CSV table of C-alpha atoms (C1' of nucleotides) and ligand atoms in Angstrom, one decimal:
chain,number,residue,atom,x,y,z
C,1,UNK,CA,-90.0,41.3,8.4
C,2,UNK,CA,-91.7,45.2,7.6
C,3,UNK,CA,-95.6,45.9,7.4
C,4,UNK,CA,-97.2,46.3,4.4
C,5,UNK,CA,-98.0,49.1,2.7
C,6,UNK,CA,-101.6,48.1,2.9
C,7,UNK,CA,-101.2,48.7,7.2
C,8,UNK,CA,-100.3,52.4,6.7
C,9,UNK,CA,-102.9,53.2,4.3
C,10,UNK,CA,-105.7,51.5,6.6
C,11,UNK,CA,-104.5,53.7,9.8
C,12,UNK,CA,-104.5,56.5,7.8
C,13,UNK,CA,-108.0,56.1,6.3
C,14,UNK,CA,-109.0,55.2,9.2
C,15,UNK,CA,-107.3,58.3,10.8
C,16,UNK,CA,-109.1,59.9,8.6
C,17,UNK,CA,-112.8,59.2,9.0
C,18,UNK,CA,-112.8,59.0,12.9
C,19,UNK,CA,-111.9,63.3,12.7
C,20,UNK,CA,-114.3,65.6,15.5
C,21,UNK,CA,-116.1,66.6,11.7
C,22,UNK,CA,-118.1,63.7,10.7
C,23,UNK,CA,-120.2,63.7,8.9
C,24,UNK,CA,-121.6,60.7,7.7
C,25,UNK,CA,-120.0,58.2,4.9
C,26,UNK,CA,-116.6,59.9,3.5
C,27,UNK,CA,-116.7,58.5,-0.2
C,28,UNK,CA,-113.3,56.3,-1.8
C,29,UNK,CA,-112.7,59.7,-3.0
C,30,UNK,CA,-112.3,62.0,-1.0
C,31,UNK,CA,-109.8,59.6,1.2
C,32,UNK,CA,-107.7,59.0,-2.0
C,33,UNK,CA,-107.2,62.6,-2.2
C,34,UNK,CA,-106.1,63.1,1.4
C,35,UNK,CA,-103.7,59.3,1.7
C,36,UNK,CA,-103.2,60.3,-2.0
C,37,UNK,CA,-103.1,57.2,-2.6
C,38,UNK,CA,-104.9,55.7,-6.0
C,39,UNK,CA,-109.0,55.1,-5.6
C,40,UNK,CA,-108.4,51.5,-6.7
C,41,UNK,CA,-106.2,50.3,-3.9
C,42,UNK,CA,-107.4,51.9,-1.5
C,43,UNK,CA,-110.9,50.4,-1.6
C,44,UNK,CA,-109.7,47.4,-2.2
C,45,UNK,CA,-107.9,48.1,1.2
C,46,UNK,CA,-111.2,49.4,3.0
C,47,UNK,CA,-113.0,46.5,2.0
C,48,UNK,CA,-111.3,44.2,3.6
C,49,UNK,CA,-111.7,46.5,6.7
C,50,UNK,CA,-115.4,45.7,5.7
C,51,UNK,CA,-115.1,42.2,5.4
C,52,UNK,CA,-113.2,42.1,9.1
C,53,UNK,CA,-116.2,44.1,11.0
C,54,UNK,CA,-114.0,47.9,11.6
C,55,UNK,CA,-116.2,49.6,9.3
C,56,UNK,CA,-119.7,50.3,7.0
C,57,UNK,CA,-119.6,50.6,4.0
C,58,UNK,CA,-122.9,52.5,1.6
C,59,UNK,CA,-122.5,52.0,-2.2
C,60,UNK,CA,-124.8,54.3,-4.5
C,61,UNK,CA,-125.3,58.5,-4.7
C,62,UNK,CA,-123.5,59.9,-1.3
C,63,UNK,CA,-121.3,56.5,0.0
C,64,UNK,CA,-119.6,55.5,1.7
C,65,UNK,CA,-117.0,54.6,4.3
C,66,UNK,CA,-117.7,55.5,8.4
C,67,UNK,CA,-116.1,53.9,11.1
C,68,UNK,CA,-118.4,50.2,12.3
C,69,UNK,CA,-117.8,51.1,15.8
C,70,UNK,CA,-116.0,53.9,18.1
C,71,UNK,CA,-112.7,54.9,17.4
C,72,UNK,CA,-111.7,54.0,20.8
C,73,UNK,CA,-113.0,50.3,20.7
C,74,UNK,CA,-110.7,50.5,17.7
C,75,UNK,CA,-107.2,49.3,18.0
C,76,UNK,CA,-103.9,49.2,16.3
C,77,UNK,CA,-104.3,45.6,16.1
C,78,UNK,CA,-106.8,45.3,14.7
C,79,UNK,CA,-105.7,47.1,11.7
C,80,UNK,CA,-102.5,45.5,11.6
C,81,UNK,CA,-104.6,41.7,12.4
C,82,UNK,CA,-106.3,42.9,9.5
C,83,UNK,CA,-104.5,43.6,7.2
C,84,UNK,CA,-101.5,41.0,8.0
C,85,UNK,CA,-102.8,39.2,9.4
C,86,UNK,CA,-103.3,36.3,12.2
C,87,UNK,CA,-100.6,34.0,11.9
C,88,UNK,CA,-97.5,33.9,14.0
C,89,UNK,CA,-94.4,36.1,13.0
C,90,UNK,CA,-92.1,33.2,13.9
C,91,UNK,CA,-92.8,29.4,12.5
C,92,UNK,CA,-91.1,26.6,12.4
C,93,UNK,CA,-90.3,24.4,9.6
C,94,UNK,CA,-88.9,21.3,11.0
C,95,UNK,CA,-90.1,20.4,13.7
C,96,UNK,CA,-89.0,16.5,12.2
C,97,UNK,CA,-85.8,17.7,13.1
C,98,UNK,CA,-82.3,15.8,14.3
C,99,UNK,CA,-82.1,19.5,16.6
C,100,UNK,CA,-85.4,19.8,17.6
C,101,UNK,CA,-86.0,15.9,19.4
C,102,UNK,CA,-82.1,17.6,21.2
C,103,UNK,CA,-84.4,21.1,21.4
C,104,UNK,CA,-87.8,20.0,22.5
C,105,UNK,CA,-87.6,16.7,24.2
C,106,UNK,CA,-89.9,16.5,27.4
C,107,UNK,CA,-88.9,15.1,29.8
C,108,UNK,CA,-89.2,11.3,29.8
C,109,UNK,CA,-93.0,9.7,31.0
C,110,UNK,CA,-95.9,12.8,31.9
C,111,UNK,CA,-96.8,15.2,29.8
C,112,UNK,CA,-98.9,17.4,31.8
C,113,UNK,CA,-101.0,19.4,29.3
C,114,UNK,CA,-100.9,17.0,25.9
C,115,UNK,CA,-104.1,19.9,24.7
C,116,UNK,CA,-101.9,22.4,24.8
C,117,UNK,CA,-100.1,23.0,21.8
C,118,UNK,CA,-96.0,21.9,23.4
C,119,UNK,CA,-94.1,25.3,23.0
C,120,UNK,CA,-90.9,24.2,21.6
C,121,UNK,CA,-88.6,26.2,24.0
C,122,UNK,CA,-87.5,28.5,20.4
C,123,UNK,CA,-91.6,29.4,20.2
C,124,UNK,CA,-92.2,31.0,23.6
C,125,UNK,CA,-89.4,32.5,23.5
C,126,UNK,CA,-90.5,34.0,19.7
C,127,UNK,CA,-93.8,34.3,20.4
C,128,UNK,CA,-93.6,35.8,23.6
C,129,UNK,CA,-92.0,38.7,21.9
C,130,UNK,CA,-94.5,38.9,19.3
C,131,UNK,CA,-97.3,39.1,22.4
C,132,UNK,CA,-94.9,42.2,24.1
C,133,UNK,CA,-96.0,43.5,20.7
C,134,UNK,CA,-99.0,43.5,20.5
C,135,UNK,CA,-100.0,44.1,24.3
C,136,UNK,CA,-98.3,47.6,22.8
C,137,UNK,CA,-100.3,47.8,19.5
C,138,UNK,CA,-103.9,46.3,21.8
C,139,UNK,CA,-103.7,49.7,24.2
C,140,UNK,CA,-103.1,52.3,21.6
C,141,UNK,CA,-106.7,53.0,19.9
C,142,UNK,CA,-107.1,55.6,16.3
C,143,UNK,CA,-108.5,57.7,19.4
C,144,UNK,CA,-106.3,57.2,21.5
C,145,UNK,CA,-103.2,58.6,18.8
C,146,UNK,CA,-106.9,61.0,17.1
C,147,UNK,CA,-106.4,62.2,20.9
C,148,UNK,CA,-102.4,63.1,21.0
C,149,UNK,CA,-102.9,64.6,17.5
C,150,UNK,CA,-105.5,67.4,18.6
C,151,UNK,CA,-102.9,68.2,22.3
C,152,UNK,CA,-100.8,68.9,20.2
C,153,UNK,CA,-102.7,71.3,17.7
C,154,UNK,CA,-103.0,69.4,14.4
C,155,UNK,CA,-105.9,69.4,12.8
C,156,UNK,CA,-106.2,72.8,13.6
C,157,UNK,CA,-105.4,74.4,10.0
C,158,UNK,CA,-109.0,72.3,9.8
C,159,UNK,CA,-110.6,73.4,11.8
C,160,UNK,CA,-110.3,76.9,11.6
C,161,UNK,CA,-112.4,75.8,7.6
D,1,UNK,CA,-95.6,39.6,8.1
D,2,UNK,CA,-93.9,37.1,8.8
D,3,UNK,CA,-90.0,35.2,10.0
D,4,UNK,CA,-88.1,34.1,7.2
D,5,UNK,CA,-87.4,30.3,7.6
D,6,UNK,CA,-83.5,32.1,7.1
D,7,UNK,CA,-84.1,33.7,11.2
D,8,UNK,CA,-85.5,29.6,12.4
D,9,UNK,CA,-82.5,28.3,10.6
D,10,UNK,CA,-79.0,31.0,12.1
D,11,UNK,CA,-81.2,30.0,15.5
D,12,UNK,CA,-80.9,26.4,15.0
D,13,UNK,CA,-77.2,26.5,13.6
D,14,UNK,CA,-76.3,29.3,16.2
D,15,UNK,CA,-78.2,26.9,19.7
D,16,UNK,CA,-76.2,23.6,17.9
D,17,UNK,CA,-73.0,25.9,18.2
D,18,UNK,CA,-72.5,26.5,21.6
D,19,UNK,CA,-73.4,22.9,22.5
D,20,UNK,CA,-71.2,22.0,25.8
D,21,UNK,CA,-69.8,19.2,24.4
D,22,UNK,CA,-68.3,21.4,22.3
D,23,UNK,CA,-64.8,19.8,19.8
D,24,UNK,CA,-63.9,23.4,17.9
D,25,UNK,CA,-65.4,23.2,14.4
D,26,UNK,CA,-68.2,22.6,13.6
D,27,UNK,CA,-68.5,21.9,10.2
D,28,UNK,CA,-71.2,22.3,7.5
D,29,UNK,CA,-72.3,19.3,6.8
D,30,UNK,CA,-72.6,18.8,10.3
D,31,UNK,CA,-75.1,21.1,10.6
D,32,UNK,CA,-76.6,20.7,8.1
D,33,UNK,CA,-77.2,17.3,8.8
D,34,UNK,CA,-79.0,19.0,12.2
D,35,UNK,CA,-81.4,20.9,10.3
D,36,UNK,CA,-81.9,19.1,8.1
D,37,UNK,CA,-81.1,21.8,5.3
D,38,UNK,CA,-78.8,21.6,2.4
D,39,UNK,CA,-75.2,22.1,2.5
D,40,UNK,CA,-75.7,24.9,-0.7
D,41,UNK,CA,-78.2,27.4,1.1
D,42,UNK,CA,-77.6,27.2,4.7
D,43,UNK,CA,-74.5,28.1,3.9
D,44,UNK,CA,-75.4,31.2,2.7
D,45,UNK,CA,-76.9,32.1,6.1
D,46,UNK,CA,-74.1,30.2,7.8
D,47,UNK,CA,-71.9,33.6,5.8
D,48,UNK,CA,-73.5,36.0,7.1
D,49,UNK,CA,-74.0,35.2,10.4
D,50,UNK,CA,-69.7,35.6,10.2
D,51,UNK,CA,-69.9,38.9,8.8
D,52,UNK,CA,-72.1,40.2,11.8
D,53,UNK,CA,-69.4,38.8,14.0
D,54,UNK,CA,-71.5,36.3,15.5
D,55,UNK,CA,-69.1,33.0,14.3
D,56,UNK,CA,-66.3,32.6,13.5
D,57,UNK,CA,-65.0,29.9,9.8
D,58,UNK,CA,-62.0,28.6,9.3
D,59,UNK,CA,-62.1,26.6,5.3
D,60,UNK,CA,-59.6,24.3,5.0
D,61,UNK,CA,-59.0,20.3,6.3
D,62,UNK,CA,-60.8,19.5,10.1
D,63,UNK,CA,-62.4,23.4,8.8
D,64,UNK,CA,-66.0,24.4,10.5
D,65,UNK,CA,-67.5,27.4,13.0
D,66,UNK,CA,-67.8,28.4,15.8
D,67,UNK,CA,-69.1,30.7,18.3
D,68,UNK,CA,-66.6,33.8,18.1
D,69,UNK,CA,-68.2,35.0,21.7
D,70,UNK,CA,-69.8,33.3,24.6
D,71,UNK,CA,-73.4,31.9,23.9
D,72,UNK,CA,-74.6,34.5,27.0
D,73,UNK,CA,-73.6,37.8,24.6
D,74,UNK,CA,-75.6,36.5,21.5
D,75,UNK,CA,-79.3,36.9,21.9
D,76,UNK,CA,-82.2,36.3,20.0
D,77,UNK,CA,-82.4,40.1,18.1
D,78,UNK,CA,-79.4,40.0,17.5
D,79,UNK,CA,-80.0,36.7,15.1
D,80,UNK,CA,-83.1,37.7,14.0
D,81,UNK,CA,-81.3,41.6,12.9
D,82,UNK,CA,-78.0,39.9,11.8
D,83,UNK,CA,-81.2,38.4,9.0
D,84,UNK,CA,-84.4,40.6,9.2
D,85,UNK,CA,-81.7,43.5,8.5
D,86,UNK,CA,-82.2,46.8,10.9
D,87,UNK,CA,-84.7,48.4,9.6
D,88,UNK,CA,-87.3,49.1,11.0
D,89,UNK,CA,-90.5,47.6,10.9
D,90,UNK,CA,-93.0,50.0,9.8
D,91,UNK,CA,-91.5,52.7,8.0
D,92,UNK,CA,-93.9,55.7,6.4
D,93,UNK,CA,-94.5,55.6,2.3
D,94,UNK,CA,-96.2,58.8,2.2
D,95,UNK,CA,-95.3,61.5,4.1
D,96,UNK,CA,-96.2,64.3,2.1
D,97,UNK,CA,-98.9,63.6,1.0
D,98,UNK,CA,-102.2,66.1,2.9
D,99,UNK,CA,-102.9,62.9,5.2
D,100,UNK,CA,-99.8,63.9,6.9
D,101,UNK,CA,-99.5,67.5,7.4
D,102,UNK,CA,-102.4,67.3,9.8
D,103,UNK,CA,-100.8,64.7,11.7
D,104,UNK,CA,-97.4,65.5,12.1
D,105,UNK,CA,-98.2,68.9,12.1
D,106,UNK,CA,-95.9,70.9,15.5
D,107,UNK,CA,-97.2,73.0,17.2
D,108,UNK,CA,-97.1,76.4,15.5
D,109,UNK,CA,-93.9,78.5,16.6
D,110,UNK,CA,-90.4,76.4,18.3
D,111,UNK,CA,-89.8,72.7,17.8
D,112,UNK,CA,-87.7,72.0,20.6
D,113,UNK,CA,-85.4,69.4,18.7
D,114,UNK,CA,-84.6,69.9,15.1
D,115,UNK,CA,-81.7,67.7,15.5
D,116,UNK,CA,-84.5,64.7,16.6
D,117,UNK,CA,-86.1,62.2,14.0
D,118,UNK,CA,-89.4,64.7,14.6
D,119,UNK,CA,-90.9,61.3,14.5
D,120,UNK,CA,-95.2,61.3,13.6
D,121,UNK,CA,-97.9,60.1,15.8
D,122,UNK,CA,-98.1,56.7,14.3
D,123,UNK,CA,-94.8,56.1,13.7
D,124,UNK,CA,-94.2,56.8,17.6
D,125,UNK,CA,-97.2,53.7,18.4
D,126,UNK,CA,-96.0,51.6,16.4
D,127,UNK,CA,-91.9,52.1,16.7
D,128,UNK,CA,-93.1,51.8,20.4
D,129,UNK,CA,-94.7,48.5,20.4
D,130,UNK,CA,-91.6,46.9,18.2
D,131,UNK,CA,-89.3,47.8,21.5
D,132,UNK,CA,-91.6,46.0,23.1
D,133,UNK,CA,-90.4,43.4,20.7
D,134,UNK,CA,-86.8,44.3,20.8
D,135,UNK,CA,-86.7,44.8,24.1
D,136,UNK,CA,-87.7,41.1,25.2
D,137,UNK,CA,-85.9,39.2,22.0
D,138,UNK,CA,-82.9,41.4,23.6
D,139,UNK,CA,-83.2,39.4,27.2
D,140,UNK,CA,-82.9,36.3,25.5
D,141,UNK,CA,-80.4,34.8,24.4
D,142,UNK,CA,-78.3,31.7,22.5
D,143,UNK,CA,-77.2,30.2,26.0
D,144,UNK,CA,-80.4,31.7,28.0
D,145,UNK,CA,-82.1,29.0,26.3
D,146,UNK,CA,-79.1,26.2,26.0
D,147,UNK,CA,-79.9,26.6,29.8
D,148,UNK,CA,-83.7,26.0,30.0
D,149,UNK,CA,-82.8,23.4,27.8
D,150,UNK,CA,-80.8,21.6,29.8
D,151,UNK,CA,-83.5,21.7,33.0
D,152,UNK,CA,-85.9,20.4,30.6
D,153,UNK,CA,-84.0,17.3,30.0
D,154,UNK,CA,-83.5,17.7,26.1
D,155,UNK,CA,-80.0,17.3,25.3
D,156,UNK,CA,-79.6,14.2,26.8
D,157,UNK,CA,-80.1,11.7,24.3
D,158,UNK,CA,-76.9,12.9,22.4
D,159,UNK,CA,-74.8,13.9,25.7
D,160,UNK,CA,-75.2,9.8,26.6
D,161,UNK,CA,-73.2,8.4,24.2
W,1,DC,C1',-45.4,20.8,-3.0
W,2,DC,C1',-49.7,18.3,-3.1
W,3,DT,C1',-54.2,16.7,-1.9
W,4,DA,C1',-58.7,16.2,0.5
W,5,DT,C1',-61.5,19.3,2.7
W,6,DT,C1',-63.6,22.6,3.2
W,7,DA,C1',-65.5,28.2,3.6
W,8,DT,C1',-66.8,31.8,-0.2
W,9,DG,C1',-69.5,33.9,-3.4
W,10,DG,C1',-71.3,35.3,-7.6
W,11,DA,C1',-74.9,33.9,-11.2
W,12,DC,C1',-78.7,32.8,-11.9
W,13,DC,C1',-84.0,29.4,-11.0
W,14,DT,C1',-87.9,29.8,-9.9
W,15,DG,C1',-92.5,30.8,-6.8
W,16,DT,C1',-95.3,33.5,-4.2
W,17,DG,C1',-96.6,37.6,-2.4
W,18,DA,C1',-97.4,42.4,-2.7
W,19,DT,C1',-99.0,46.0,-5.5
W,20,DG,C1',-101.0,48.1,-8.7
W,21,DT,C1',-104.7,48.3,-12.8
W,22,DC,C1',-109.4,47.8,-15.3
W,23,DC,C1',-113.8,46.9,-15.7
W,24,DA,C1',-118.3,44.6,-14.9
W,25,DT,C1',-122.2,44.6,-11.4
W,26,DA,C1',-124.4,45.3,-8.0
W,27,DA,C1',-126.6,48.5,-4.3
W,28,DT,C1',-128.7,53.1,-3.7
W,29,DA,C1',-129.8,58.3,-3.7
W,30,DT,C1',-132.6,61.8,-6.4
B,1,DA,C1',-134.5,56.5,-14.9
B,2,DT,C1',-129.7,58.5,-13.9
B,3,DA,C1',-125.5,59.5,-12.0
B,4,DT,C1',-123.2,57.9,-8.1
B,5,DT,C1',-120.5,54.7,-6.0
B,6,DA,C1',-118.4,50.2,-3.2
B,7,DT,C1',-117.2,45.3,-4.8
B,8,DG,C1',-115.6,41.7,-6.7
B,9,DG,C1',-112.5,39.6,-10.3
B,10,DA,C1',-109.2,39.1,-13.9
B,11,DC,C1',-104.2,40.2,-15.0
B,12,DA,C1',-100.0,42.6,-14.6
B,13,DT,C1',-95.7,43.8,-12.7
B,14,DC,C1',-91.6,43.9,-9.2
B,15,DA,C1',-89.5,42.7,-5.6
B,16,DC,C1',-87.7,38.4,-2.7
B,17,DA,C1',-88.2,34.9,-0.3
B,18,DG,C1',-86.2,30.1,-0.7
B,19,DG,C1',-82.7,27.8,-3.3
B,20,DT,C1',-79.0,25.7,-6.5
B,21,DC,C1',-74.8,25.7,-8.4
B,22,DC,C1',-70.0,25.9,-9.6
B,23,DA,C1',-65.5,28.2,-9.2
B,24,DT,C1',-62.1,29.6,-5.9
B,25,DA,C1',-59.9,30.5,-1.7
B,26,DA,C1',-57.7,28.9,2.3
B,27,DT,C1',-56.5,25.1,5.0
B,28,DA,C1',-54.4,20.5,7.4
B,29,DG,C1',-51.3,16.3,6.9
B,30,DG,C1',-48.6,14.0,4.6
K,201,SF4,S1,-87.2,23.4,18.4
K,201,SF4,FE1,-89.5,24.4,18.1
K,201,SF4,S2,-88.6,25.6,16.6
K,201,SF4,FE2,-86.3,24.4,17.3
K,201,SF4,S3,-86.7,22.7,15.1
K,201,SF4,FE3,-88.7,22.2,16.8
K,201,SF4,S4,-90.3,23.0,16.6
K,201,SF4,FE4,-89.2,24.4,15.9
K,202,SF4,S1,-98.6,60.6,10.2
K,202,SF4,FE1,-96.1,59.3,10.1
K,202,SF4,S2,-96.9,57.8,9.2
K,202,SF4,FE2,-98.9,59.0,9.1
K,202,SF4,S3,-98.1,60.0,7.0
K,202,SF4,FE3,-97.1,61.6,8.3
K,202,SF4,S4,-94.9,60.5,8.9
K,202,SF4,FE4,-96.4,59.2,7.5
DNA sequence: CCTATTATGGACCTGTGATGTCCATAATAT
DNA sequence: ATATTATGGACATCACAGGTCCATAATAGG
């Protein structure tokens, strides 16, 4: 149960792209140098970020990447979901077991919302917990972290140049 | 980023052990039959639960498992941590990169708490999110789910026998 | 004491996915 | 035309989830 390294890389790449001193189109070489990750691997990740609309990419000389939307509109949740996927963390395996029949038995008779996903009690807890996680990640954006970094005096070395 | 099936199995096994009609020592055969999981595999999971003090086990004829503490003292978080481990979901890989130096740069001078884990801004967000998840899981116990099931009329088939 | 029962732990197998490299191709600026 | 840069497919490798099998130990009941 760990986030993949790709998530780590993606977050840091986006944080770099969001740097204030933006002269458009940051190349893979620069990113790779910053994060100290191989160009080949990082480019795969950037490609995924592009496919999901988080960054734009332009090939050719002077090409590179830039954010596709303002940094305050890119939440940590966005990034995590692009890399880790959107399936839920808990997925029941044996919903046909005898155990299930006892736990998910509906009260006899009317089933109020047949269209609803009919979440069982275990899933209710696990999915509820995941929603808490998502809510928190949704509230923190690339921009908010960047702001905090500037406030704390980070990025000074770069700004002084 | 998914919980393993073992977590699923462990939760359901504990929910079975917490059933009201407890005559001590539920054998692996009964559990295996309930969850429809092989005895060999499930016994590995039960063994882990025992090592971490969630259940007690006694071998020999008429042996089996029972909860080591009241069901209201076994939270979902306990179970998840036994199976998935206690490492954090986000673990930074390259804290020596140039990127890091810019993001985690301390404000020049005094570093107020050298003993503190000196959490960087990215980790602060990711760990914060995980804490939300943990808090929710901590508030839900085997007993609380069982109560809700009984209230909803589940377990009736078993109770009528 | 003997035997059947039951949990334990080690060895082993297998498939899948994370991590990563390499290369051929396409698109773009100069 | 050429150099530059992103893209995508094909592989390679490795760790781990998921699972089986078996030898051993402990226990209850006769
Ligand atoms: S009760 Fe929920 S988690 Fe358990 S088997 Fe049924 S669907 Fe799956
Ligand atoms: S800023 Fe935090 S997450 Fe990023 S490299 Fe440094 S320690 Fe790791």
